[in-house]
C-alpha cells in the first residue's frame, strides 16, 4: 500500500484524518465502466472497463478537490490584486490532469500552455510554490520571475508553462525526440486547446513526429471555446481527434477521470510502439478564458451551470465513492474541509514570503554569463555583471 | 553511431554499388593527408599493413579479386632510392617520382608518387614480376630551399596491382622530381635515425611556418561540427538538406555517413516545426545544432528562437536551460533578391538570453562554433555564404580539436592609430582592404573584428577609440537600429571626450535589396578608392 501511495502526490496527504482514510483504503481492484464510449479515428479504441481501486478513487477525489480549491482561491487572490497580469484557471478540467497522472510516471514529460497551475500540482509541485509564484514571491517555483503562465518542474517531468499559443506542441515533439534519441522508453504529452488546434506549427510538428516515429501524444483539451470564440466559429472541422489524418486519434470524455486514465494508458503504449497519437479530451472550463474575461458574454449561464450539474468531474468521483461504499458522506465532507484548510494555510504562508531581491533582476539571463555587463533602465545607476 | 568501416579482417568488403577508384589527387589529399594529420577519414576503406612484411600475392589474403589493393603503410623509403626487401624478393624503384598537386591549391602540401616493381628472388638472381606498387607520400615544398620537397608524416598510401597487358605503368616526365640523394636540393640530414623525432621536427615546421596550413571557412565549420559531434554524443544536427544532400552549401558534407541519420537529421521544409523540436530536445538535455538554410528563413521560427529558447532560463529561474546553436548563412549573397539578403545581427543581437556570433576567418569559424556548441546557452551563429569558399591561414593551435575562441571578445585584425574601423563577418575583409587603401593616403587604420555581436566587446571598442579618437562602424545590415547604432551609443556613453569627430556609420542601403547587379552593388558597402556615384 505504501508503494502505491508514493506514486501519488504525497504532499497532498498532510491532514491526519483523511490521510488515515487513504492509508486504510483498500487497493483491491474495482472495474468501472466509463460513462461514454471512446470514439476512435484510424485505431481500435480501448475497452470502456477501467481498472481502479478504492484508494485510487479517494486520491482522485482528494487531488481534484485540492486543484478546484486552489483555482477558486486564485480567483479571490486575483480580485484582491495579489495576483497580477494574466491568470488562466483550470477549474472544470481537473479530470484531465488527474487521469493523466494516474496512467504515467514522472519520467514521462508533460508540456502545456498557460493554463498550467493544476498540471504543475499533478507533477509534484506544492501549493506553496504555486501560490508564491502567482503572487510574485521569491520562493515561487520560478522564484517569482515567471508568473502564472511560467510554472516549471523539470525534475517532475513538467516543462512548463508557455505563453505563446501553439508553441508547446513542437517543443513537446522535441521532448519526445530527445526521449527517443536517448532510448529511454518514455513518452511526452503535449497539451493544447481547441484554439491552438488550428496552429500551423502543430501540423509541422505532427508531420515530423509521424515521420520519425516519435513517442509523442498530443492532447487537445477541448473546452469548446478559444478565448471568446466558440469552436464552430474557429474551426471548419471541430473533430480535433481526426485532424491528424494519418495519425490515429481518440475522443475521450474529459470530465471522467477514469476515461482519461484509460485513454492515456492506451496512448502511452501506442506511442512507444507506433509513434504519435492524438487524444481529444471533451472538457469544460467554468471560468472565462482568464481572470479578465467574465466568461459569460459568449456562453449562457445555463450552459455553465448545466455542465456543473451533469458532468462535474469532482462530483462524479464523489458519487462513485459513495456508490461503492468506499467512504461515508460525512467523511467526504470532512475531506473537503481539510482541503480548504490546506489551501488556506498555503496562501497564508505564501503571503509571508518576501518579493525577490532586486539583484534577481539580472540573474539567470544566461547559464554562463561570461562576465558580461547588463544594464537596467538607468544605465549609470543600475548595472550588473552576469557571472 | 557506427563508423563507416569497410575493412574486415584486413581485407576490403565494400557494399553493393560502392566503387573505390580514387584519383591520384583524392589519394593524396583526401585519404593520405587526413591519415597523416589524424583527421577523421571519410570512410575506412583502406587497411593498415606493413606492405613490405609480405610478398605482394600474400597481401590479397583470401580474396581472389583482381582489383587494385590499397594499404596504408609506413613511409620508409619514400624519399630515397633504397630497396624494400620482402620474404621472397625485393621492391625496386622504377624511374623518377611524380609530383601530385592539389588542383584547388587549398593546401601547400603536395603528393609524391613513386613507382616500384617487384623482383622475385630465384636461386641466383632476381627476376622482374608483373607486380607493381605506386607509393604515395606527402611533402611540403620548402620555399627557403628552392622549393625542394620535404616529406612529412609517417604514412604512405600504397596501391599494389598485377600489371596486365595494356595497362600503363605511369612513368611520366612531366612534373618529375628526382628524389635521389645526389640532388643538390635534397637534404637527407633532415631525417635522422631517430625517425619519429625527425618526422616530428618536420611536421612541427610544417604547421608553424608562415606559409602554414590554409583552410576554407567551409572546412573550418565542417571540421568543428565533426569534432564536436565526435566528442559529445548529445550533439546532433538538424536542418534542411544537412544529411543526404551533404548540406545546401556543402557545409555538413560527410557528417551523415559518419554519424548516421539519428544524429544528422534531414527535416521537411517546416522551420517553425523543426526549430521548436530542436528547442524541445534542448530542454530535455540534448545539444542540437539547428541549421537554417539562410537566416531569412529563421523569421518563420523566430518565436521559438526568442520566446522558447532565449527567455526560458530566465522565466524558469534556471530550471530550463537551452544549450542549442542556430547556425546558417546570414546577410547578402549575390543576386538573390530582397527576400534572401537580409542581415539579422541587429535583431538577434538585441535579445537578452541569446548569444550572437559572427565569424570572419576560418579560425573564427572553427573556434567560435566549437565554443558555441559547448556553451550552455542558446547561440545564434551568423555565417556568410560568400566567405564559405575563402581560404585563411590557420595555425597548428587552430587545428587542434580542443581549440575554442572566447565568446564576447573582439579581435584586433590590424593595429592602427588614426581611426578605428569596427566590423563583423564579411565586412571585416572589406575593412582590411579599405585600411590598405587608406594606408596609401597616409592614414593608419585600426580594424576590429567584432566576432561576437552579443555580448558586444564594449571594452575593446572603447579602448581602441580612446587610442585613435575616431570611429567608423561597418555592417551589411539595414542602418536604422543596426549594430553600428549600438556601437555608436556605447562609445558616446563611455568615451565621449575622446571623440575628435562624430561616429560614422557605414551600413547597407535603407532599401530592400535589389536584383540588378549595379544597384545591388550600391545597396551594400564596398571597399574602393574612388568616390561612389550615388
PDB file of C-alpha atoms in Angstrom, chain B residues 99-251:
ATOM      1  CA  UNK B  99      54.547  15.296 -58.006  1.00  0.00           C
ATOM      2  CA  UNK B 100      50.820  15.472 -57.332  1.00  0.00           C
ATOM      3  CA  UNK B 101      49.453  18.971 -56.878  1.00  0.00           C
ATOM      4  CA  UNK B 102      46.095  19.892 -55.409  1.00  0.00           C
ATOM      5  CA  UNK B 103      44.039  21.396 -58.204  1.00  0.00           C
ATOM      6  CA  UNK B 104      42.189  23.821 -55.967  1.00  0.00           C
ATOM      7  CA  UNK B 105      45.525  24.840 -54.432  1.00  0.00           C
ATOM      8  CA  UNK B 106      43.937  24.898 -50.996  1.00  0.00           C
ATOM      9  CA  UNK B 107      46.818  23.260 -49.270  1.00  0.00           C
ATOM     10  CA  UNK B 108      50.519  23.947 -49.647  1.00  0.00           C
ATOM     11  CA  UNK B 109      51.363  20.269 -49.382  1.00  0.00           C
ATOM     12  CA  UNK B 110      51.959  18.143 -52.449  1.00  0.00           C
ATOM     13  CA  UNK B 111      51.995  14.433 -53.028  1.00  0.00           C
ATOM     14  CA  UNK B 112      54.938  12.395 -54.216  1.00  0.00           C
ATOM     15  CA  UNK B 113      54.299   9.230 -56.130  1.00  0.00           C
ATOM     16  CA  UNK B 114      56.909   6.580 -56.566  1.00  0.00           C
ATOM     17  CA  UNK B 115      56.563   3.583 -58.831  1.00  0.00           C
ATOM     18  CA  UNK B 116      58.129   0.281 -57.799  1.00  0.00           C
ATOM     19  CA  UNK B 117      58.378  -3.128 -59.416  1.00  0.00           C
ATOM     20  CA  UNK B 118      58.615  -6.386 -57.503  1.00  0.00           C
ATOM     21  CA  UNK B 119      61.557  -8.615 -58.292  1.00  0.00           C
ATOM     22  CA  UNK B 120      61.390 -12.183 -57.147  1.00  0.00           C
ATOM     23  CA  UNK B 121      64.475 -13.893 -55.831  1.00  0.00           C
ATOM     24  CA  UNK B 122      65.276 -17.095 -57.591  1.00  0.00           C
ATOM     25  CA  UNK B 123      68.319 -19.160 -56.808  1.00  0.00           C
ATOM     26  CA  UNK B 124      70.995 -16.788 -58.020  1.00  0.00           C
ATOM     27  CA  UNK B 125      69.315 -13.708 -59.339  1.00  0.00           C
ATOM     28  CA  UNK B 126      66.237 -11.570 -59.112  1.00  0.00           C
ATOM     29  CA  UNK B 127      63.563 -11.619 -61.773  1.00  0.00           C
ATOM     30  CA  UNK B 128      61.118  -8.836 -62.517  1.00  0.00           C
ATOM     31  CA  UNK B 129      57.495  -9.753 -61.972  1.00  0.00           C
ATOM     32  CA  UNK B 130      54.291  -8.053 -63.022  1.00  0.00           C
ATOM     33  CA  UNK B 131      53.623  -6.788 -59.524  1.00  0.00           C
ATOM     34  CA  UNK B 132      53.627  -3.001 -59.468  1.00  0.00           C
ATOM     35  CA  UNK B 133      53.396  -0.676 -56.481  1.00  0.00           C
ATOM     36  CA  UNK B 134      52.589   3.008 -56.518  1.00  0.00           C
ATOM     37  CA  UNK B 135      53.672   4.507 -53.230  1.00  0.00           C
ATOM     38  CA  UNK B 136      52.237   7.945 -52.383  1.00  0.00           C
ATOM     39  CA  UNK B 137      53.501  10.179 -49.636  1.00  0.00           C
ATOM     40  CA  UNK B 138      53.057  13.819 -48.660  1.00  0.00           C
ATOM     41  CA  UNK B 139      55.661  16.525 -48.758  1.00  0.00           C
ATOM     42  CA  UNK B 140      55.924  20.206 -48.111  1.00  0.00           C
ATOM     43  CA  UNK B 141      57.751  22.479 -50.517  1.00  0.00           C
ATOM     44  CA  UNK B 142      60.376  24.445 -48.616  1.00  0.00           C
ATOM     45  CA  UNK B 143      60.483  27.891 -50.148  1.00  0.00           C
ATOM     46  CA  UNK B 144      63.728  28.739 -48.452  1.00  0.00           C
ATOM     47  CA  UNK B 145      65.415  25.805 -50.102  1.00  0.00           C
ATOM     48  CA  UNK B 146      64.336  26.495 -53.629  1.00  0.00           C
ATOM     49  CA  UNK B 147      61.031  24.681 -53.268  1.00  0.00           C
ATOM     50  CA  UNK B 148      62.652  21.358 -52.645  1.00  0.00           C
ATOM     51  CA  UNK B 149      60.298  18.801 -51.175  1.00  0.00           C
ATOM     52  CA  UNK B 150      60.433  17.600 -47.601  1.00  0.00           C
ATOM     53  CA  UNK B 151      58.375  14.578 -46.763  1.00  0.00           C
ATOM     54  CA  UNK B 152      56.030  14.838 -43.799  1.00  0.00           C
ATOM     55  CA  UNK B 153      54.155  12.236 -41.831  1.00  0.00           C
ATOM     56  CA  UNK B 154      54.893   8.593 -41.280  1.00  0.00           C
ATOM     57  CA  UNK B 155      52.243   7.129 -43.556  1.00  0.00           C
ATOM     58  CA  UNK B 156      52.326   6.300 -47.180  1.00  0.00           C
ATOM     59  CA  UNK B 157      49.446   5.003 -49.228  1.00  0.00           C
ATOM     60  CA  UNK B 158      50.388   2.065 -51.456  1.00  0.00           C
ATOM     61  CA  UNK B 159      48.470   0.840 -54.456  1.00  0.00           C
ATOM     62  CA  UNK B 160      49.530  -2.639 -55.419  1.00  0.00           C
ATOM     63  CA  UNK B 161      48.380  -4.465 -58.503  1.00  0.00           C
ATOM     64  CA  UNK B 162      49.380  -7.024 -61.087  1.00  0.00           C
ATOM     65  CA  UNK B 163      50.280  -5.472 -64.390  1.00  0.00           C
ATOM     66  CA  UNK B 164      48.151  -6.797 -67.190  1.00  0.00           C
ATOM     67  CA  UNK B 165      48.682  -6.330 -70.862  1.00  0.00           C
ATOM     68  CA  UNK B 166      47.676  -2.875 -71.958  1.00  0.00           C
ATOM     69  CA  UNK B 167      47.830  -1.247 -68.570  1.00  0.00           C
ATOM     70  CA  UNK B 168      50.340   1.528 -68.490  1.00  0.00           C
ATOM     71  CA  UNK B 169      52.525   1.910 -65.504  1.00  0.00           C
ATOM     72  CA  UNK B 170      52.776   5.655 -65.341  1.00  0.00           C
ATOM     73  CA  UNK B 171      56.252   6.897 -65.693  1.00  0.00           C
ATOM     74  CA  UNK B 172      55.815  10.422 -66.853  1.00  0.00           C
ATOM     75  CA  UNK B 173      58.437  13.041 -67.301  1.00  0.00           C
ATOM     76  CA  UNK B 174      56.189  15.975 -66.642  1.00  0.00           C
ATOM     77  CA  UNK B 175      56.473  17.304 -63.089  1.00  0.00           C
ATOM     78  CA  UNK B 176      59.047  14.729 -62.284  1.00  0.00           C
ATOM     79  CA  UNK B 177      61.169  15.356 -59.287  1.00  0.00           C
ATOM     80  CA  UNK B 178      64.232  13.347 -58.575  1.00  0.00           C
ATOM     81  CA  UNK B 179      64.356  12.057 -55.045  1.00  0.00           C
ATOM     82  CA  UNK B 180      67.874  10.806 -55.483  1.00  0.00           C
ATOM     83  CA  UNK B 181      70.218  11.775 -52.770  1.00  0.00           C
ATOM     84  CA  UNK B 182      72.615  13.156 -55.274  1.00  0.00           C
ATOM     85  CA  UNK B 183      70.277  16.064 -55.945  1.00  0.00           C
ATOM     86  CA  UNK B 184      71.765  19.266 -54.556  1.00  0.00           C
ATOM     87  CA  UNK B 185      68.333  20.429 -53.362  1.00  0.00           C
ATOM     88  CA  UNK B 186      67.622  17.452 -51.185  1.00  0.00           C
ATOM     89  CA  UNK B 187      68.899  17.466 -47.642  1.00  0.00           C
ATOM     90  CA  UNK B 188      68.990  13.967 -46.170  1.00  0.00           C
ATOM     91  CA  UNK B 189      70.109  15.223 -42.762  1.00  0.00           C
ATOM     92  CA  UNK B 190      66.561  16.304 -42.045  1.00  0.00           C
ATOM     93  CA  UNK B 191      65.798  12.661 -41.467  1.00  0.00           C
ATOM     94  CA  UNK B 192      67.939  11.181 -38.796  1.00  0.00           C
ATOM     95  CA  UNK B 193      67.922   7.690 -37.316  1.00  0.00           C
ATOM     96  CA  UNK B 194      65.505   8.745 -34.625  1.00  0.00           C
ATOM     97  CA  UNK B 195      62.652   8.508 -37.038  1.00  0.00           C
ATOM     98  CA  UNK B 196      59.815   9.938 -35.030  1.00  0.00           C
ATOM     99  CA  UNK B 197      61.835  12.842 -33.819  1.00  0.00           C
ATOM    100  CA  UNK B 198      62.745  13.645 -37.356  1.00  0.00           C
ATOM    101  CA  UNK B 199      59.194  13.467 -38.512  1.00  0.00           C
ATOM    102  CA  UNK B 200      58.073  15.474 -35.531  1.00  0.00           C
ATOM    103  CA  UNK B 201      60.534  18.203 -36.366  1.00  0.00           C
ATOM    104  CA  UNK B 202      59.382  18.333 -39.946  1.00  0.00           C
ATOM    105  CA  UNK B 203      55.711  18.222 -39.038  1.00  0.00           C
ATOM    106  CA  UNK B 204      56.138  20.999 -36.490  1.00  0.00           C
ATOM    107  CA  UNK B 205      57.868  23.113 -39.043  1.00  0.00           C
ATOM    108  CA  UNK B 206      55.106  22.347 -41.484  1.00  0.00           C
ATOM    109  CA  UNK B 207      52.435  23.706 -39.115  1.00  0.00           C
ATOM    110  CA  UNK B 208      54.203  26.678 -37.735  1.00  0.00           C
ATOM    111  CA  UNK B 209      55.808  28.069 -40.820  1.00  0.00           C
ATOM    112  CA  UNK B 210      54.459  31.363 -42.034  1.00  0.00           C
ATOM    113  CA  UNK B 211      53.089  29.764 -45.173  1.00  0.00           C
ATOM    114  CA  UNK B 212      51.355  27.307 -42.883  1.00  0.00           C
ATOM    115  CA  UNK B 213      48.164  25.382 -43.497  1.00  0.00           C
ATOM    116  CA  UNK B 214      45.285  27.159 -45.077  1.00  0.00           C
ATOM    117  CA  UNK B 215      41.703  26.280 -44.527  1.00  0.00           C
ATOM    118  CA  UNK B 216      38.465  27.448 -46.063  1.00  0.00           C
ATOM    119  CA  UNK B 217      35.684  28.662 -43.817  1.00  0.00           C
ATOM    120  CA  UNK B 218      33.597  25.758 -45.136  1.00  0.00           C
ATOM    121  CA  UNK B 219      36.183  23.229 -43.963  1.00  0.00           C
ATOM    122  CA  UNK B 220      36.565  25.072 -40.698  1.00  0.00           C
ATOM    123  CA  UNK B 221      32.859  24.759 -39.947  1.00  0.00           C
ATOM    124  CA  UNK B 222      32.704  21.163 -41.147  1.00  0.00           C
ATOM    125  CA  UNK B 223      35.656  20.133 -39.020  1.00  0.00           C
ATOM    126  CA  UNK B 224      34.297  21.929 -35.986  1.00  0.00           C
ATOM    127  CA  UNK B 225      30.932  20.162 -36.329  1.00  0.00           C
ATOM    128  CA  UNK B 226      32.673  16.847 -36.885  1.00  0.00           C
ATOM    129  CA  UNK B 227      34.884  17.181 -33.835  1.00  0.00           C
ATOM    130  CA  UNK B 228      32.133  18.344 -31.514  1.00  0.00           C
ATOM    131  CA  UNK B 229      29.792  15.576 -32.642  1.00  0.00           C
ATOM    132  CA  UNK B 230      32.563  13.092 -32.121  1.00  0.00           C
ATOM    133  CA  UNK B 231      33.347  14.408 -28.647  1.00  0.00           C
ATOM    134  CA  UNK B 232      29.802  14.551 -27.283  1.00  0.00           C
ATOM    135  CA  UNK B 233      27.100  12.036 -28.264  1.00  0.00           C
ATOM    136  CA  UNK B 234      24.404  14.519 -27.250  1.00  0.00           C
ATOM    137  CA  UNK B 235      25.323  16.886 -30.088  1.00  0.00           C
ATOM    138  CA  UNK B 236      23.212  16.365 -33.194  1.00  0.00           C
ATOM    139  CA  UNK B 237      22.450  18.299 -36.346  1.00  0.00           C
ATOM    140  CA  UNK B 238      19.101  19.164 -37.780  1.00  0.00           C
ATOM    141  CA  UNK B 239      18.008  21.145 -40.805  1.00  0.00           C
ATOM    142  CA  UNK B 240      17.027  21.077 -44.454  1.00  0.00           C
ATOM    143  CA  UNK B 241      19.377  19.058 -46.689  1.00  0.00           C
ATOM    144  CA  UNK B 242      22.021  18.650 -43.997  1.00  0.00           C
ATOM    145  CA  UNK B 243      22.205  14.895 -44.451  1.00  0.00           C
ATOM    146  CA  UNK B 244      21.919  13.175 -47.806  1.00  0.00           C
ATOM    147  CA  UNK B 245      22.368  16.345 -49.830  1.00  0.00           C
ATOM    148  CA  UNK B 246      25.592  16.922 -47.841  1.00  0.00           C
ATOM    149  CA  UNK B 247      24.419  20.415 -46.927  1.00  0.00           C
ATOM    150  CA  UNK B 248      22.904  23.094 -49.138  1.00  0.00           C
ATOM    151  CA  UNK B 249      26.309  24.772 -49.174  1.00  0.00           C
ATOM    152  CA  UNK B 250      28.192  21.510 -48.555  1.00  0.00           C
ATOM    153  CA  UNK B 251      28.996  22.576 -45.019  1.00  0.00           C
TER     154      UNK B 251
END
